[in-house]
Short mmCIF file of C-alpha atoms in Angstrom, two decimals:
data_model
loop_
_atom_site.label_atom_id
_atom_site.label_comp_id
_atom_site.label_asym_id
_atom_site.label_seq_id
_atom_site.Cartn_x
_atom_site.Cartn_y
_atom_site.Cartn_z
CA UNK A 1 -5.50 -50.07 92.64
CA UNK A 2 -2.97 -52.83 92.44
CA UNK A 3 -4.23 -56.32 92.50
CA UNK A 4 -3.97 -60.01 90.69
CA UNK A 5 -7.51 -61.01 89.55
CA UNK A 6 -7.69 -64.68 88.55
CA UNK A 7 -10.33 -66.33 86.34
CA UNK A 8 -12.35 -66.73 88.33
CA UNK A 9 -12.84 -63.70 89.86
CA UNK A 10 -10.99 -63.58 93.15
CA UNK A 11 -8.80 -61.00 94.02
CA UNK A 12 -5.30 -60.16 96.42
CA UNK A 13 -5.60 -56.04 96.91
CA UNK A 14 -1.75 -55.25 97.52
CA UNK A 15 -2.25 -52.04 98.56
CA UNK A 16 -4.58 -52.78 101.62
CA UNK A 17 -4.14 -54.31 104.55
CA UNK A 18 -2.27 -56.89 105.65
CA UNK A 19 -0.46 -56.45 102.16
CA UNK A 20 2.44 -53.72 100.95
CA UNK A 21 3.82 -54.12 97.46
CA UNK A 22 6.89 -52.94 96.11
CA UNK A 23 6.56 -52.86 92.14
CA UNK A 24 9.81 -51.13 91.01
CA UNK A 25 10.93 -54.12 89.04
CA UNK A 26 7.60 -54.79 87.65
CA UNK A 27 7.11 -51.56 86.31
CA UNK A 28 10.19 -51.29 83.87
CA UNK A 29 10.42 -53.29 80.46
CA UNK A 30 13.58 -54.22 78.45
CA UNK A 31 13.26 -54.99 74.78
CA UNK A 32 15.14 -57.33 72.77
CA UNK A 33 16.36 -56.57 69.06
CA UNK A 34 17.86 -58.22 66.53
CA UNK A 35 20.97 -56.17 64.39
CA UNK A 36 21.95 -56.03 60.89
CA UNK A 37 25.90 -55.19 61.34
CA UNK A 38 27.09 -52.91 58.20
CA UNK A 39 29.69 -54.37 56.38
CA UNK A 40 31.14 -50.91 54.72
CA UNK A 41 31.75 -49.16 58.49
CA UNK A 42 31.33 -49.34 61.60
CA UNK A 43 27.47 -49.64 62.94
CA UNK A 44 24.71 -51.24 62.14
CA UNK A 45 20.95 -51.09 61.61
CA UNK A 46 18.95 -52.25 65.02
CA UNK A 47 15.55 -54.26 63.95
CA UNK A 48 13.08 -56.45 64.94
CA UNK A 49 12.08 -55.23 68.27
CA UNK A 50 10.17 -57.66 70.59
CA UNK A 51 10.01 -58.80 74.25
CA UNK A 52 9.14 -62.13 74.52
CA UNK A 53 8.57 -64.50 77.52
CA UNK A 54 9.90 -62.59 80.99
CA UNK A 55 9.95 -63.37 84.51
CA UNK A 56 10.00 -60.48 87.03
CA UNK A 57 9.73 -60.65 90.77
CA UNK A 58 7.52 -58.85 92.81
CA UNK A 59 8.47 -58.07 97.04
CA UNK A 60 5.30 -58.03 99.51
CA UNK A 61 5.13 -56.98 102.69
CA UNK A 62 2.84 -58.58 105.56
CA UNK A 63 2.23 -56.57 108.31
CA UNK A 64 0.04 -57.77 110.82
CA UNK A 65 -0.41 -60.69 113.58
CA UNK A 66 1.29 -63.89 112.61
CA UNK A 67 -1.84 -65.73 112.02
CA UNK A 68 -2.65 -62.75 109.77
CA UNK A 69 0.18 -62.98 107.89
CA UNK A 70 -0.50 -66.71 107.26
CA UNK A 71 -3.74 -66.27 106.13
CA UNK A 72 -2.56 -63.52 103.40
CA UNK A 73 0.32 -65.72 102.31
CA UNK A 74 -1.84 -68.79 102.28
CA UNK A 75 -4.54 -66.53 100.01
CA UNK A 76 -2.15 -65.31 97.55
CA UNK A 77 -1.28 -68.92 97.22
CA UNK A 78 -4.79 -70.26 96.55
CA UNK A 79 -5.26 -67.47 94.34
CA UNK A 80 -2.49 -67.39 91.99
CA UNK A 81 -2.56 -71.13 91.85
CA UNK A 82 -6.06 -71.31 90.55
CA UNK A 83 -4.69 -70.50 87.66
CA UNK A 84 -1.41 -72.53 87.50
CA UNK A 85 -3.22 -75.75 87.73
CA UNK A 86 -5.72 -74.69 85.01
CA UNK A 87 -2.90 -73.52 82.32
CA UNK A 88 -4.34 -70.39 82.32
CA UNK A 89 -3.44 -66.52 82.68
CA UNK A 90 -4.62 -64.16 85.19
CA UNK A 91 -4.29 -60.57 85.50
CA UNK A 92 -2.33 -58.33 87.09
CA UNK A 93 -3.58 -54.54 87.36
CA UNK A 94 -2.03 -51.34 87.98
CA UNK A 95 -5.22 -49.13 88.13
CA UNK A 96 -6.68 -49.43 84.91
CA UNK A 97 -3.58 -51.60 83.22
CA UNK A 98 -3.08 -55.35 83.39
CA UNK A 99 -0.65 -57.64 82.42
CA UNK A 100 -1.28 -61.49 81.78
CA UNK A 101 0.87 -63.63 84.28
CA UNK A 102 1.13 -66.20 86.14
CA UNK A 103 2.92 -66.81 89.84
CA UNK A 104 6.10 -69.64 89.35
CA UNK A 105 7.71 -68.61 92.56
CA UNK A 106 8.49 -67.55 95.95
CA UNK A 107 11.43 -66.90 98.28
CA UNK A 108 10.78 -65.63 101.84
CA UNK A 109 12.91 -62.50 102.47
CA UNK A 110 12.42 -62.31 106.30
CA UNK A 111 11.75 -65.20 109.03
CA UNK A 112 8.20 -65.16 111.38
CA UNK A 113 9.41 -63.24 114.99
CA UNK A 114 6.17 -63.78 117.35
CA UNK A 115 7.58 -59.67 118.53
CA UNK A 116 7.78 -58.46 114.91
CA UNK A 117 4.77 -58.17 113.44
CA UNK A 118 6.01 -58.16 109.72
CA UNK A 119 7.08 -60.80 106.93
CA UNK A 120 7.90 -60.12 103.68
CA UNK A 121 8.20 -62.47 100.78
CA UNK A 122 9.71 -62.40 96.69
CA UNK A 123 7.35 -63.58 94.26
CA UNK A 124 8.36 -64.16 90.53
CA UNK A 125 5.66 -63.73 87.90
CA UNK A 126 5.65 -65.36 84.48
CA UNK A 127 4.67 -63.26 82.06
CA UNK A 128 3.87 -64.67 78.52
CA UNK A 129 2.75 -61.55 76.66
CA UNK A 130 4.57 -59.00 78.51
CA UNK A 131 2.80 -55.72 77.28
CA UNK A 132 0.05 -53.59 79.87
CA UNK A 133 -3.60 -53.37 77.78
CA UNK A 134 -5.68 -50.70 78.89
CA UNK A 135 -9.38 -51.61 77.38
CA UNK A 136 -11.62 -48.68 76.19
CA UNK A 137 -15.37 -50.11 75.54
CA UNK A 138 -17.63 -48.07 73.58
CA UNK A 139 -21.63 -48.87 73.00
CA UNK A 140 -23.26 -48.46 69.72
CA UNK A 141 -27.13 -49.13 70.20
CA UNK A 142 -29.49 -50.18 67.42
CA UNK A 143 -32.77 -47.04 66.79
CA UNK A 144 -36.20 -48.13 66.69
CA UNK A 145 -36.97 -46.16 63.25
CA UNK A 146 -33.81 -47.20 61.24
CA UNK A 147 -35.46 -46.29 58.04
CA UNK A 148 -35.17 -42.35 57.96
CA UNK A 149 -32.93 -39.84 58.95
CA UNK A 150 -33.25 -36.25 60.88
CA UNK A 151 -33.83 -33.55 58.26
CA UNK A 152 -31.84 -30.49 59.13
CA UNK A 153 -34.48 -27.21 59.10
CA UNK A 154 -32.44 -24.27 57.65
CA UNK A 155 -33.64 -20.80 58.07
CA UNK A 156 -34.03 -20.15 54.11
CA UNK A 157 -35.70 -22.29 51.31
CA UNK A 158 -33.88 -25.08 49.64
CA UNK A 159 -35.35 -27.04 46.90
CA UNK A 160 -34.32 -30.14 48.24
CA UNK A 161 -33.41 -31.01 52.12
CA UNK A 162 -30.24 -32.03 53.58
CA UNK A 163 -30.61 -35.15 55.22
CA UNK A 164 -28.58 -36.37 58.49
CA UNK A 165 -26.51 -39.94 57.42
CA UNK A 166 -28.57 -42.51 58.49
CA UNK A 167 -25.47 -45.22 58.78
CA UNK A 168 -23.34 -42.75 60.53
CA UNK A 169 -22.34 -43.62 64.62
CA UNK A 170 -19.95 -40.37 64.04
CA UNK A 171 -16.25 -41.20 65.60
CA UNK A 172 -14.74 -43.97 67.37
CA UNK A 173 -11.54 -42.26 69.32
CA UNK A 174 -8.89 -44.48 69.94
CA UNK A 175 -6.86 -42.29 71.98
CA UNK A 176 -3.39 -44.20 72.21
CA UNK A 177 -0.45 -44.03 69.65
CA UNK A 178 -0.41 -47.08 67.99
CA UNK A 179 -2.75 -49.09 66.05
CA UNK A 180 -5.30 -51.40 68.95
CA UNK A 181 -6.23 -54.69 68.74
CA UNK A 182 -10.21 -54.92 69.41
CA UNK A 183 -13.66 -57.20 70.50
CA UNK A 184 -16.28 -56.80 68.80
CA UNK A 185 -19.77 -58.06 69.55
CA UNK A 186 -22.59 -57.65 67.26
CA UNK A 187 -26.06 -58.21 68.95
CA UNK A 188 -29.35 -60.21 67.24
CA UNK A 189 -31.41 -59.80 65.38
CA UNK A 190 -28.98 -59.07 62.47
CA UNK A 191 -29.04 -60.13 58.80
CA UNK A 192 -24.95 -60.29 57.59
CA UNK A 193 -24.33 -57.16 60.02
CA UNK A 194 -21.60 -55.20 58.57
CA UNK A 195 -19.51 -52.28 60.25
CA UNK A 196 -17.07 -50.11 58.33
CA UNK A 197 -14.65 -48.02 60.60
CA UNK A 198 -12.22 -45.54 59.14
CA UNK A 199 -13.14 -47.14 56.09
CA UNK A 200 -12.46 -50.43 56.23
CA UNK A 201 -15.78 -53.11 56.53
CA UNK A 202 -15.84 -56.02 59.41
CA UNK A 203 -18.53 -58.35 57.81
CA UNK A 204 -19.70 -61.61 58.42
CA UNK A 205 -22.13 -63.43 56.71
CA UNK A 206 -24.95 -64.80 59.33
CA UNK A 207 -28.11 -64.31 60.45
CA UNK A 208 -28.21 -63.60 64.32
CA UNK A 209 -31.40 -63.99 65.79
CA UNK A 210 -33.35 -62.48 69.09
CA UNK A 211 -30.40 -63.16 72.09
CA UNK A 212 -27.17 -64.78 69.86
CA UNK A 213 -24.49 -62.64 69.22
CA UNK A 214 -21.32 -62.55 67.13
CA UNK A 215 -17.98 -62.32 68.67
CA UNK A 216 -14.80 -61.01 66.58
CA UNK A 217 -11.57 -60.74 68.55
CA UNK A 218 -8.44 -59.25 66.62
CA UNK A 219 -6.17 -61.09 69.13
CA UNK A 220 -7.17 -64.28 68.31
CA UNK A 221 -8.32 -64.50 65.03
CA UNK A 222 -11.52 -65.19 66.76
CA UNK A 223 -14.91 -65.17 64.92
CA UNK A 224 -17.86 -67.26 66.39
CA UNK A 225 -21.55 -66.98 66.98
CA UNK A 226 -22.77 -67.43 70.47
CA UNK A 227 -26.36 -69.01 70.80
CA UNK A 228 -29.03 -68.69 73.22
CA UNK A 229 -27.73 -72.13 75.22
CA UNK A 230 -24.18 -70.44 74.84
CA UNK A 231 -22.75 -72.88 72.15
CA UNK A 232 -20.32 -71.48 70.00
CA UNK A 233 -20.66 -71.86 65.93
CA UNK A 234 -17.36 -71.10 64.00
CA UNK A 235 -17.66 -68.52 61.00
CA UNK A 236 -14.11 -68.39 59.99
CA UNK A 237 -15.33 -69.26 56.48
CA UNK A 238 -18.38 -67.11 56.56
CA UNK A 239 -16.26 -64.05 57.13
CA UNK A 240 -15.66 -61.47 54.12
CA UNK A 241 -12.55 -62.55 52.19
CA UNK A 242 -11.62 -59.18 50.67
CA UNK A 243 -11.44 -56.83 54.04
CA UNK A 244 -9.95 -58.59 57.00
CA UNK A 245 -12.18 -58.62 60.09
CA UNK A 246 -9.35 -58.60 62.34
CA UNK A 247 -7.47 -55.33 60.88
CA UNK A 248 -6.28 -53.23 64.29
CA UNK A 249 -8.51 -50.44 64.98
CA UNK A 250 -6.04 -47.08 64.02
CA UNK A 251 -4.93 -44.88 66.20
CA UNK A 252 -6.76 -41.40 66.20
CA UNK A 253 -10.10 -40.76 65.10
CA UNK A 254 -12.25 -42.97 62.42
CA UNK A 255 -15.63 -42.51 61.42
CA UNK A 256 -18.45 -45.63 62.18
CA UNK A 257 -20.72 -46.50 59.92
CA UNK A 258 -23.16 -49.24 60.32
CA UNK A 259 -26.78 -49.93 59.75
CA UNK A 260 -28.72 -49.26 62.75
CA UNK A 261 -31.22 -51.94 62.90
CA UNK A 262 -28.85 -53.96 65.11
CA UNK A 263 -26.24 -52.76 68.39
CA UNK A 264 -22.54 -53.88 69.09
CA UNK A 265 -19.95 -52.96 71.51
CA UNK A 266 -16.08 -52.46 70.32
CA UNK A 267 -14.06 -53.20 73.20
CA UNK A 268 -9.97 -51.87 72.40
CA UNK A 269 -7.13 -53.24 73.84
CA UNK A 270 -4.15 -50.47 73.91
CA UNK A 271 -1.28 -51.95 74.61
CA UNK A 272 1.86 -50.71 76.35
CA UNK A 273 5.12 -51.85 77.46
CA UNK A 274 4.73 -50.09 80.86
CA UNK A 275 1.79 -49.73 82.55
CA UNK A 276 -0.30 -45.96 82.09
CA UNK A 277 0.16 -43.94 84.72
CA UNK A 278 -1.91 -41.45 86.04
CA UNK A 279 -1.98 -39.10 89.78
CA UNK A 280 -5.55 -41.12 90.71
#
């Protein structure tokens, strides 16, 4: 799948018809660095990696009638422009990875021929944050009996029993090399719902009751709870002090521990500078 989804929903498929994409400069990345020149020989030390604020143009083909053609320029206009007259990002995805952009421009490569049924056009994308995210949601749900644990029945006598970790969700997998910025919602009814993972507690104090929920989001240095009518109540200074809530998730495998009287949902973002690739 590669399409631009803006926000609010719509979507330009440029991989079906009357649409052909070519994404060869889209796909590659560049990174800037900064250098720290040695003064005692030749060389230097290359730091400070980053990419910054790109523009990168995109080619699409139109093959079709010319009134088709018109109609799929005239949509990827309307589309893209949602968003430009909003201030706002929308998102660009190749299969499962999307980048935030927005559309600034547009050159026509090819002129209408009422015997050639094809167009093609260069559009430049905007891209603030120029890194692919990939998000992995997992679902942690809340048991009905929260107050015991599973005994494990071993085939000889003990004189005491080994009992199963009531707090434990077992492991969170964050399958990508680098640390991952996260979302976390925490579902009511909770009482100061804390959630340690790999060690390190996200806690809030607040009492969420039957349909609110809490919202933490790494990216933004987000923390809010959501009522029933959908308002949003900052708890920036009702979050713990000593253990940052919005610590990346690490990369590899970390144990979740929480108390299961309430369910959330950790949504990771896994960022790339190209997009992942994969044969589907």
């Amino acid at each position: 799948m590669i399409c631009y989804r803006n926000t609010a929903g719509a979507e330009i498929h440029f991989m079906e018809h009357p649409y052909m994409l070519d994404i060869t400069d889209l796909a590659g990345f560049i990174m800037n660095y900064d250098t720290n020149l040695y003064t005692d020989r030749n060389g230097g030390r290359i730091e400070n990696f980053s990419i910054g604020v790109i523009e990168k143009p995109i080619t699409v083909g139109f093959c079709g009638s010319n009134a088709e053609i018109m109609a799929a320029m005239n949509r990827i206009l309307e589309v893209t422009q949602y968003d430009v007259q909003r201030n706002v990002a929308g998102r660009f995805y190749i299969d499962d990875s999307y980048i935030l952009c927005n559309l600034i421009g547009s050159e026509a490569n090819t002129i209408f021929d009422p015997d050639i049924e094809f167009a093609e056009k260069t559009y430049t994308l905007a891209i603030s944050y120029p890194y692919w995210c990939t998000e992995k949601t997992i679902d942690y749900f809340p048991e009905e009996d929260a107050s015991g644990g599973e005994y494990l029945d071993y085939p000889h006598d003990y004189p005491y029993d080994y009992r199963m970790d009531d707090s434990s969700y077992g492991i969170l997998e964050n399958d990508h090399y680098a640390d991952s910025d996260f979302q976390m919602i925490v579902y009511g009814p909770a009482v100061n719902p804390m959630v340690t993972i790999g060690g390190h507690p996200y806690q809030v104090t607040v009492t969420l009751y039957d349909n609110e929920y809490m919202l933490i989001d790494s990216r933004t240095s987000k923390v809010v709870r959501v009522m029933t009518d959908g308002t949003e109540v900052n708890l920036w200074n009702y979050r713990a002090k000593q253990n940052s809530i919005f610590r990346k998730i690490p990369a590899g495998n970390s144990a979740v521990i929480a108390d299961k009287t309430f369910g959330f949902t950790i949504t990771l973002f896994q960022e790339r500078s190209e997009p992942k690739w994969s044969l589907s």
